[in-house]
Coordinates of C-alpha atoms and ligand atoms in Angstrom, one line a residue:
M1 CA -56.1 43.1 -8.0
G2 CA -54.0 39.5 -7.4
A3 CA -55.8 37.1 -4.8
A4 CA -54.4 37.8 -1.3
V5 CA -52.0 35.1 0.6
G6 CA -53.3 34.1 3.5
P7 CA -51.1 33.9 6.6
A8 CA -51.5 29.5 6.7
E9 CA -50.6 29.5 2.7
Q10 CA -47.7 32.0 3.3
D11 CA -46.2 29.6 6.6
I12 CA -46.3 26.7 3.4
V13 CA -44.4 29.0 1.1
D14 CA -41.7 29.8 3.6
E15 CA -41.3 26.1 4.8
S16 CA -40.6 25.1 1.3
A17 CA -38.3 27.6 0.9
V18 CA -36.3 26.7 3.9
L19 CA -36.1 23.2 3.5
E20 CA -34.9 24.0 -0.1
S21 CA -32.4 26.2 1.0
L22 CA -31.0 23.6 4.2
P23 CA -27.2 22.8 3.1
T24 CA -28.3 19.1 4.8
A25 CA -30.2 17.0 2.2
M26 CA -33.7 15.5 3.3
L27 CA -36.1 13.5 1.9
V28 CA -39.8 12.9 3.1
I29 CA -41.0 9.0 2.3
D30 CA -44.7 7.9 2.5
V31 CA -46.3 4.7 4.3
D32 CA -45.7 3.3 0.9
G33 CA -42.4 3.4 0.5
V34 CA -42.4 6.8 -2.2
I35 CA -40.4 9.9 -1.9
V36 CA -42.9 12.5 -1.5
R37 CA -40.7 15.9 -0.6
A38 CA -36.8 16.1 -1.3
N39 CA -34.9 18.9 -0.6
R40 CA -32.3 20.5 -3.2
R41 CA -29.1 19.3 -1.6
A42 CA -30.5 15.7 -1.3
R43 CA -31.1 16.1 -5.4
E44 CA -27.4 17.2 -5.5
I45 CA -26.3 14.5 -3.5
L46 CA -27.9 12.1 -4.9
D47 CA -27.1 13.2 -8.6
K48 CA -30.9 13.2 -9.8
P49 CA -33.3 16.1 -11.1
D50 CA -36.0 14.7 -9.5
L51 CA -37.0 12.7 -6.8
V52 CA -40.8 13.3 -6.1
G53 CA -43.0 10.2 -6.8
T54 CA -39.9 7.9 -7.0
P55 CA -39.9 4.5 -4.7
A56 CA -37.5 5.4 -2.0
G57 CA -35.8 1.6 -2.9
D58 CA -35.0 2.1 -5.8
I59 CA -32.6 5.4 -4.8
L60 CA -31.6 4.2 -1.4
G61 CA -31.1 0.5 -1.4
P62 CA -33.5 -1.9 0.2
W63 CA -36.7 0.1 2.2
P64 CA -37.0 0.6 5.2
L65 CA -33.5 1.2 6.5
P66 CA -32.5 -0.5 9.3
R67 CA -33.6 1.1 12.6
T68 CA -33.8 0.4 16.4
A69 CA -35.7 3.1 17.7
D70 CA -37.9 6.0 16.8
V71 CA -34.7 8.5 15.7
A72 CA -32.1 5.8 14.0
R73 CA -29.2 6.3 12.7
S74 CA -27.6 4.2 9.8
E75 CA -25.1 4.4 6.8
R76 CA -25.4 2.8 3.7
T77 CA -22.7 3.0 0.6
L78 CA -24.5 3.4 -2.9
P79 CA -22.9 3.4 -6.5
R80 CA -22.9 6.3 -8.3
R81 CA -23.8 7.1 -12.3
D82 CA -20.0 7.6 -12.7
G83 CA -19.1 4.0 -11.5
T84 CA -17.5 5.5 -7.9
A85 CA -19.8 5.0 -4.7
I86 CA -21.0 7.4 -2.3
T87 CA -21.2 6.9 1.3
L88 CA -24.3 8.2 3.0
G89 CA -25.0 8.9 6.9
F90 CA -28.8 9.1 7.5
S91 CA -30.8 10.1 10.5
M92 CA -34.3 9.5 10.4
S93 CA -37.7 10.1 12.2
S94 CA -41.2 8.9 12.1
L95 CA -44.3 11.0 11.3
P96 CA -47.7 10.8 13.1
D97 CA -48.8 9.9 9.7
G98 CA -46.4 7.0 9.2
A99 CA -44.5 9.3 6.7
T100 CA -40.3 9.1 7.9
T101 CA -37.9 12.4 7.4
I102 CA -34.5 11.2 6.6
V103 CA -31.9 13.8 6.9
F104 CA -28.6 12.6 5.6
Q105 CA -25.0 13.9 4.2
D106 CA -22.0 12.9 2.3
I107 CA -19.6 11.2 4.8
T108 CA -17.7 9.6 1.9
P109 CA -14.2 11.8 3.1
W110 CA -15.1 10.5 6.7
Q111 CA -15.2 7.0 5.8
R112 CA -12.1 7.0 3.8
L113 CA -10.2 8.4 6.6
R114 CA -11.9 5.5 8.9
E115 CA -10.7 3.2 6.6
E116 CA -6.8 4.8 6.7
R117 CA -7.3 5.2 10.4
D118 CA -7.9 1.3 10.1
R119 CA -5.1 0.4 7.8
L120 CA -2.7 2.4 10.2
M121 CA -3.5 0.7 13.1
Q122 CA -3.4 -2.5 11.4
L123 CA -0.1 -1.5 10.5
A124 CA 1.0 -0.1 14.0
M125 CA 0.1 -3.6 15.2
V126 CA 2.6 -5.4 12.0
G127 CA 5.2 -3.1 13.4
E128 CA 5.2 -4.0 17.1
A129 CA 4.6 -7.7 16.6
L130 CA 7.7 -7.5 13.6
P131 CA 10.8 -7.4 15.6
S132 CA 10.0 -10.7 17.3
I133 CA 8.8 -11.9 14.2
L134 CA 12.1 -11.7 12.6
H135 CA 13.5 -13.3 15.3
E136 CA 11.7 -16.2 15.4
L137 CA 12.4 -16.5 11.5
K138 CA 16.1 -15.2 11.7
N139 CA 17.4 -18.1 13.7
P140 CA 15.9 -21.2 12.0
L141 CA 17.2 -19.0 8.4
A142 CA 20.9 -19.0 10.2
A143 CA 20.7 -22.7 10.8
L144 CA 19.7 -23.7 7.1
N145 CA 22.2 -21.4 5.9
A146 CA 25.0 -23.0 7.5
A147 CA 23.5 -26.3 6.9
V148 CA 23.6 -25.8 3.3
E149 CA 26.9 -24.8 3.2
I150 CA 28.5 -27.4 4.9
L151 CA 26.8 -29.6 2.4
I152 CA 28.0 -27.9 -0.5
E153 CA 31.6 -28.0 0.9
E154 CA 31.0 -31.7 1.1
T155 CA 29.3 -32.1 -2.1
A156 CA 31.1 -33.1 -5.5
P157 CA 31.1 -30.3 -7.9
G158 CA 28.2 -31.2 -10.4
P159 CA 24.3 -30.5 -10.8
V160 CA 23.5 -31.5 -6.6
Q161 CA 26.0 -29.1 -5.8
D162 CA 24.6 -26.5 -8.3
Q163 CA 21.2 -26.9 -6.4
L164 CA 22.8 -26.4 -3.1
H165 CA 23.8 -22.9 -4.7
A166 CA 20.4 -22.1 -5.8
V167 CA 18.9 -23.1 -2.4
L168 CA 21.3 -21.1 -0.7
Q169 CA 21.4 -17.9 -3.3
E170 CA 17.3 -18.0 -2.1
A171 CA 18.1 -18.2 1.8
R172 CA 20.6 -15.3 1.6
R173 CA 17.7 -13.3 -0.2
L174 CA 15.4 -14.4 2.4
R175 CA 17.6 -12.7 4.9
L176 CA 18.3 -9.7 2.7
G177 CA 14.3 -9.5 3.0
F178 CA 14.0 -9.4 6.6
D179 CA 16.9 -7.0 6.8
G180 CA 14.8 -4.6 4.9
V181 CA 12.0 -4.6 6.7
G182 CA 13.8 -4.9 10.0
A183 CA 17.1 -3.6 9.9
V184 CA 15.9 0.0 8.7
G185 CA 14.6 1.4 11.7
R186 CA 17.9 0.5 13.6
A187 CA 20.7 3.2 13.9
L188 CA 23.5 3.5 10.9
R189 CA 25.9 4.5 13.0
S190 CA 27.8 1.9 14.9
R191 CA 30.6 2.1 17.1
R192 CA 33.1 -0.8 15.4
Y193 CA 34.7 0.0 12.4
Q194 CA 32.7 -2.5 9.7
A195 CA 33.1 -3.4 6.0
V196 CA 30.6 -1.7 4.6
D197 CA 31.6 -2.1 1.0
Q198 CA 31.1 -6.1 1.2
A199 CA 27.5 -4.9 2.8
C200 CA 26.5 -2.7 -0.7
R201 CA 27.9 -5.8 -2.9
D202 CA 25.9 -8.4 -1.1
S203 CA 22.6 -6.9 -1.1
F204 CA 22.9 -6.1 -4.4
R205 CA 24.4 -9.5 -5.7
V206 CA 20.9 -11.0 -4.5
L207 CA 18.7 -8.5 -5.7
E208 CA 20.8 -8.7 -9.4
I209 CA 19.1 -12.4 -9.4
P210 CA 15.4 -11.2 -9.8
A211 CA 16.7 -8.0 -11.7
R212 CA 17.9 -10.1 -14.4
A213 CA 15.4 -12.2 -14.8
A214 CA 13.1 -9.3 -15.5
G215 CA 15.2 -8.2 -18.7
I216 CA 17.0 -5.5 -16.7
N217 CA 20.7 -4.6 -17.2
T218 CA 22.5 -3.8 -13.7
R219 CA 26.3 -2.4 -12.3
C220 CA 27.6 -2.6 -9.4
D221 CA 29.9 -0.1 -9.2
V222 CA 31.1 -0.2 -5.4
V223 CA 34.9 0.7 -4.5
D224 CA 36.9 -0.6 -1.8
L225 CA 36.1 1.6 1.1
P226 CA 38.1 1.5 4.5
L227 CA 36.5 0.0 7.4
L228 CA 33.7 3.2 8.7
P229 CA 31.5 2.9 11.9
L230 CA 28.1 2.3 10.3
D231 CA 25.9 -1.4 10.9
P232 CA 26.6 -3.1 7.9
A233 CA 23.1 -4.7 8.4
V234 CA 21.7 -1.2 7.9
V235 CA 23.9 -0.6 4.9
R236 CA 22.3 -4.0 3.6
A237 CA 18.5 -2.8 4.3
I238 CA 19.4 0.8 2.0
V239 CA 20.7 -1.0 -0.8
F240 CA 17.7 -3.5 -0.4
N241 CA 15.0 -1.0 -0.4
L242 CA 16.5 1.3 -2.9
V243 CA 17.2 -1.1 -5.5
T244 CA 13.9 -3.2 -4.9
N245 CA 12.4 0.5 -5.6
A246 CA 14.5 0.8 -8.7
I247 CA 13.4 -2.6 -9.9
H248 CA 10.0 -2.1 -9.6
A249 CA 10.2 1.2 -11.5
C250 CA 12.2 -0.9 -15.0
S251 CA 11.1 -2.5 -17.3
P252 CA 13.1 -5.1 -19.6
G253 CA 16.0 -3.3 -21.6
D254 CA 16.3 -0.6 -18.5
A255 CA 19.1 -0.4 -16.4
I256 CA 19.9 0.2 -12.4
N257 CA 23.2 1.0 -11.2
L258 CA 24.9 1.1 -7.6
H259 CA 27.6 3.6 -7.3
V260 CA 29.3 3.6 -3.5
R261 CA 32.5 5.5 -2.7
L262 CA 33.6 8.1 -0.2
V263 CA 33.3 12.2 -1.1
A264 CA 34.1 15.4 0.6
N265 CA 37.8 14.6 0.8
G266 CA 36.8 11.0 2.0
L267 CA 34.4 12.7 5.2
A268 CA 31.3 11.4 3.6
L269 CA 30.1 7.9 1.9
A270 CA 27.9 8.2 -1.0
L271 CA 25.5 5.6 -1.8
T272 CA 23.9 6.0 -5.3
V273 CA 21.4 4.0 -7.1
A274 CA 20.3 5.2 -10.6
D275 CA 17.8 3.6 -12.8
T276 CA 16.5 4.4 -16.3
G277 CA 12.7 3.5 -15.0
T278 CA 9.4 4.8 -14.6
G279 CA 10.9 8.0 -12.7
M280 CA 8.2 10.1 -10.7
T281 CA 5.7 12.5 -11.1
H282 CA 6.1 15.8 -9.6
D283 CA 3.2 15.0 -7.0
V284 CA 5.0 11.2 -6.0
Y285 CA 8.1 13.2 -5.9
S286 CA 6.9 15.5 -3.5
R287 CA 5.4 12.8 -1.3
C288 CA 7.8 9.6 -1.8
T289 CA 9.5 9.7 1.6
E290 CA 6.2 10.4 3.4
L291 CA 5.7 7.0 5.8
F292 CA 2.8 5.1 4.1
F293 CA 2.9 6.9 0.9
T294 CA 3.2 4.4 -1.8
T295 CA 1.8 4.2 -5.6
K296 CA 1.9 0.4 -5.5
R297 CA -1.0 -1.8 -5.2
N298 CA 0.5 -4.0 -2.3
G299 CA 3.0 -1.3 -1.2
S300 CA 3.4 -0.1 2.2
G301 CA 5.2 3.5 1.6
I302 CA 7.7 2.1 4.5
G303 CA 10.7 1.7 2.5
L304 CA 11.8 5.1 1.6
A305 CA 10.6 6.7 4.7
L306 CA 12.6 4.5 7.0
V307 CA 16.0 4.5 4.4
R308 CA 15.4 8.5 4.9
Q309 CA 15.1 8.4 8.7
A310 CA 18.2 6.0 8.8
V311 CA 20.0 8.6 7.3
T312 CA 19.3 11.9 8.4
E313 CA 19.7 10.1 12.2
A314 CA 23.1 9.2 11.1
G315 CA 24.0 13.1 10.0
G316 CA 23.5 12.5 6.7
E317 CA 20.8 13.6 3.7
L318 CA 19.0 11.5 1.2
E319 CA 19.0 13.3 -2.1
I320 CA 16.5 12.1 -4.5
E321 CA 16.4 13.4 -8.4
S322 CA 13.7 11.9 -10.7
V323 CA 12.5 12.8 -14.0
P324 CA 9.0 11.2 -15.4
G325 CA 10.2 8.8 -18.3
F326 CA 13.7 8.9 -17.8
G327 CA 14.9 7.4 -14.1
T328 CA 15.8 8.2 -10.7
C329 CA 18.8 8.6 -8.9
I330 CA 18.3 8.8 -5.1
T331 CA 22.0 9.1 -2.8
A332 CA 22.5 8.6 0.6
L333 CA 24.9 10.6 1.9
V334 CA 26.9 10.2 5.3
P335 CA 29.3 11.6 7.1
V336 CA 32.3 9.2 8.2
V337 CA 35.3 9.1 9.9
A338 CA 36.9 6.0 8.5
A339 CA 38.9 4.1 10.7
P340 CA 42.2 5.5 11.8
R341 CA 45.5 3.7 10.5
I342 CA 47.3 1.3 12.5
S343 CA 50.7 2.6 11.7
A344 CA 53.5 -0.7 12.0
P345 CA 55.3 -0.2 14.9
T346 CA 58.7 1.3 14.5
P347 CA 61.5 -0.9 14.9
Ligands
LIG401 N1 12.9 4.2 -8.4 C1 11.9 4.6 -8.3 N2 11.1 5.1 -9.0 C2 10.3 5.4 -9.4 N3 9.3 5.8 -8.3 C3 9.8 5.5 -7.1 C4 11.0 5.1 -6.8 N4 11.1 4.9 -5.4 C5 10.4 4.9 -4.8 N5 9.0 5.3 -6.1 C6 8.0 5.8 -5.5 O1 8.1 6.4 -4.3 C7 6.9 5.4 -3.4 C8 7.6 5.6 -2.2 O2 8.3 4.7 -2.0 P1 8.7 3.5 -1.2 O3 9.8 2.5 -0.9 O4 8.7 4.0 0.5 O5 7.2 2.7 -0.5 P2 7.0 1.2 -1.8 O6 8.0 1.0 -2.6 O7 5.4 1.9 -2.2 O8 6.6 0.3 -0.4 P3 7.4 -0.7 0.1 O9 7.2 0.5 2.2 O10 7.1 -1.7 0.1 O11 9.2 0.0 0.2 C9 6.7 4.3 -4.5 O12 5.4 3.4 -4.0 C10 7.1 5.0 -5.5 O13 5.8 5.1 -6.0
LIG402 MG1 9.9 0.7 -1.5

């Protein structure tokens, strides 16, 4: 006959089983800072097959954890064996014998969400301040442009005039950059009929300089268009964003082509930027127009979202084709009605 299990012993067995099955991680650490109890979830989260007997400081970093009251909460980010980091949220309480019970969970996903929220809040603040910053920068820039243009006219052809042309080119590039972030938020449609073909060529010409410097071939295929009821600053911003993305995707020897023409019997403007760069994976393709989606270290993920918004608000659509390893072709298709031709008065 085996020994009978008394009620007290039965309780201990049950308690261990309960602790072991808890979905929350739990550790008991004695007065000397050594782990004396660890449940299954704690071993899983901390990725250690055995924790009992190990100094808490070796596992959780400097011990004891900071606390302000008998029950304290804190967080700590720890390195994992695979090189990634894990953030743990702790809740601690003291036992009568001086030991400490720690209950904790993996809050890495929450931590990422918090970081994302902070990033979005920062971007929102930048977004609010941006119009006034751009306004402050654009006025002196316009004055600078005008002054350099006059100097060019008054200077004889030669090295000094060449330098001045270079300064003017850079100043124009700066203005386009401001347009690129500032103007896409404006409406693409305009009450006035304006020269959209010139806006496309201007924007492309300025970006051709860095593209060619990077060994990328460029082609500007913009047909002469009638005046159209579109804001040229917004058109410049669309070209700026699409071509800048194309430059980022291209390597030396690749090509970027801007093709602008009327389609649908002259009832729609088609603005296409095609590149032979990296192309997009299926995942990037499905998210590329999402606000704040970016695959670039310093990208903000605003460009394509704003371009799509400008185009769809004008009643058009943004068509994106991309093949990884072959390139990307993005077309902004906008319905337009050209300015009525003013016929000469009959004599
Ligand atoms: N021509 C392209 N070729 C390959 N990938 C592209 C191209 N255009 C856009 N993408 C992908 O779509 C993502 C989103 O583009 P988007 O212009 O919105 O943001 P971004 O370029 O990353 O940042 P920014 O706000 O500075 O423009 C890019 O990070 C890139 O991964
Ligand atoms: Mg971009």
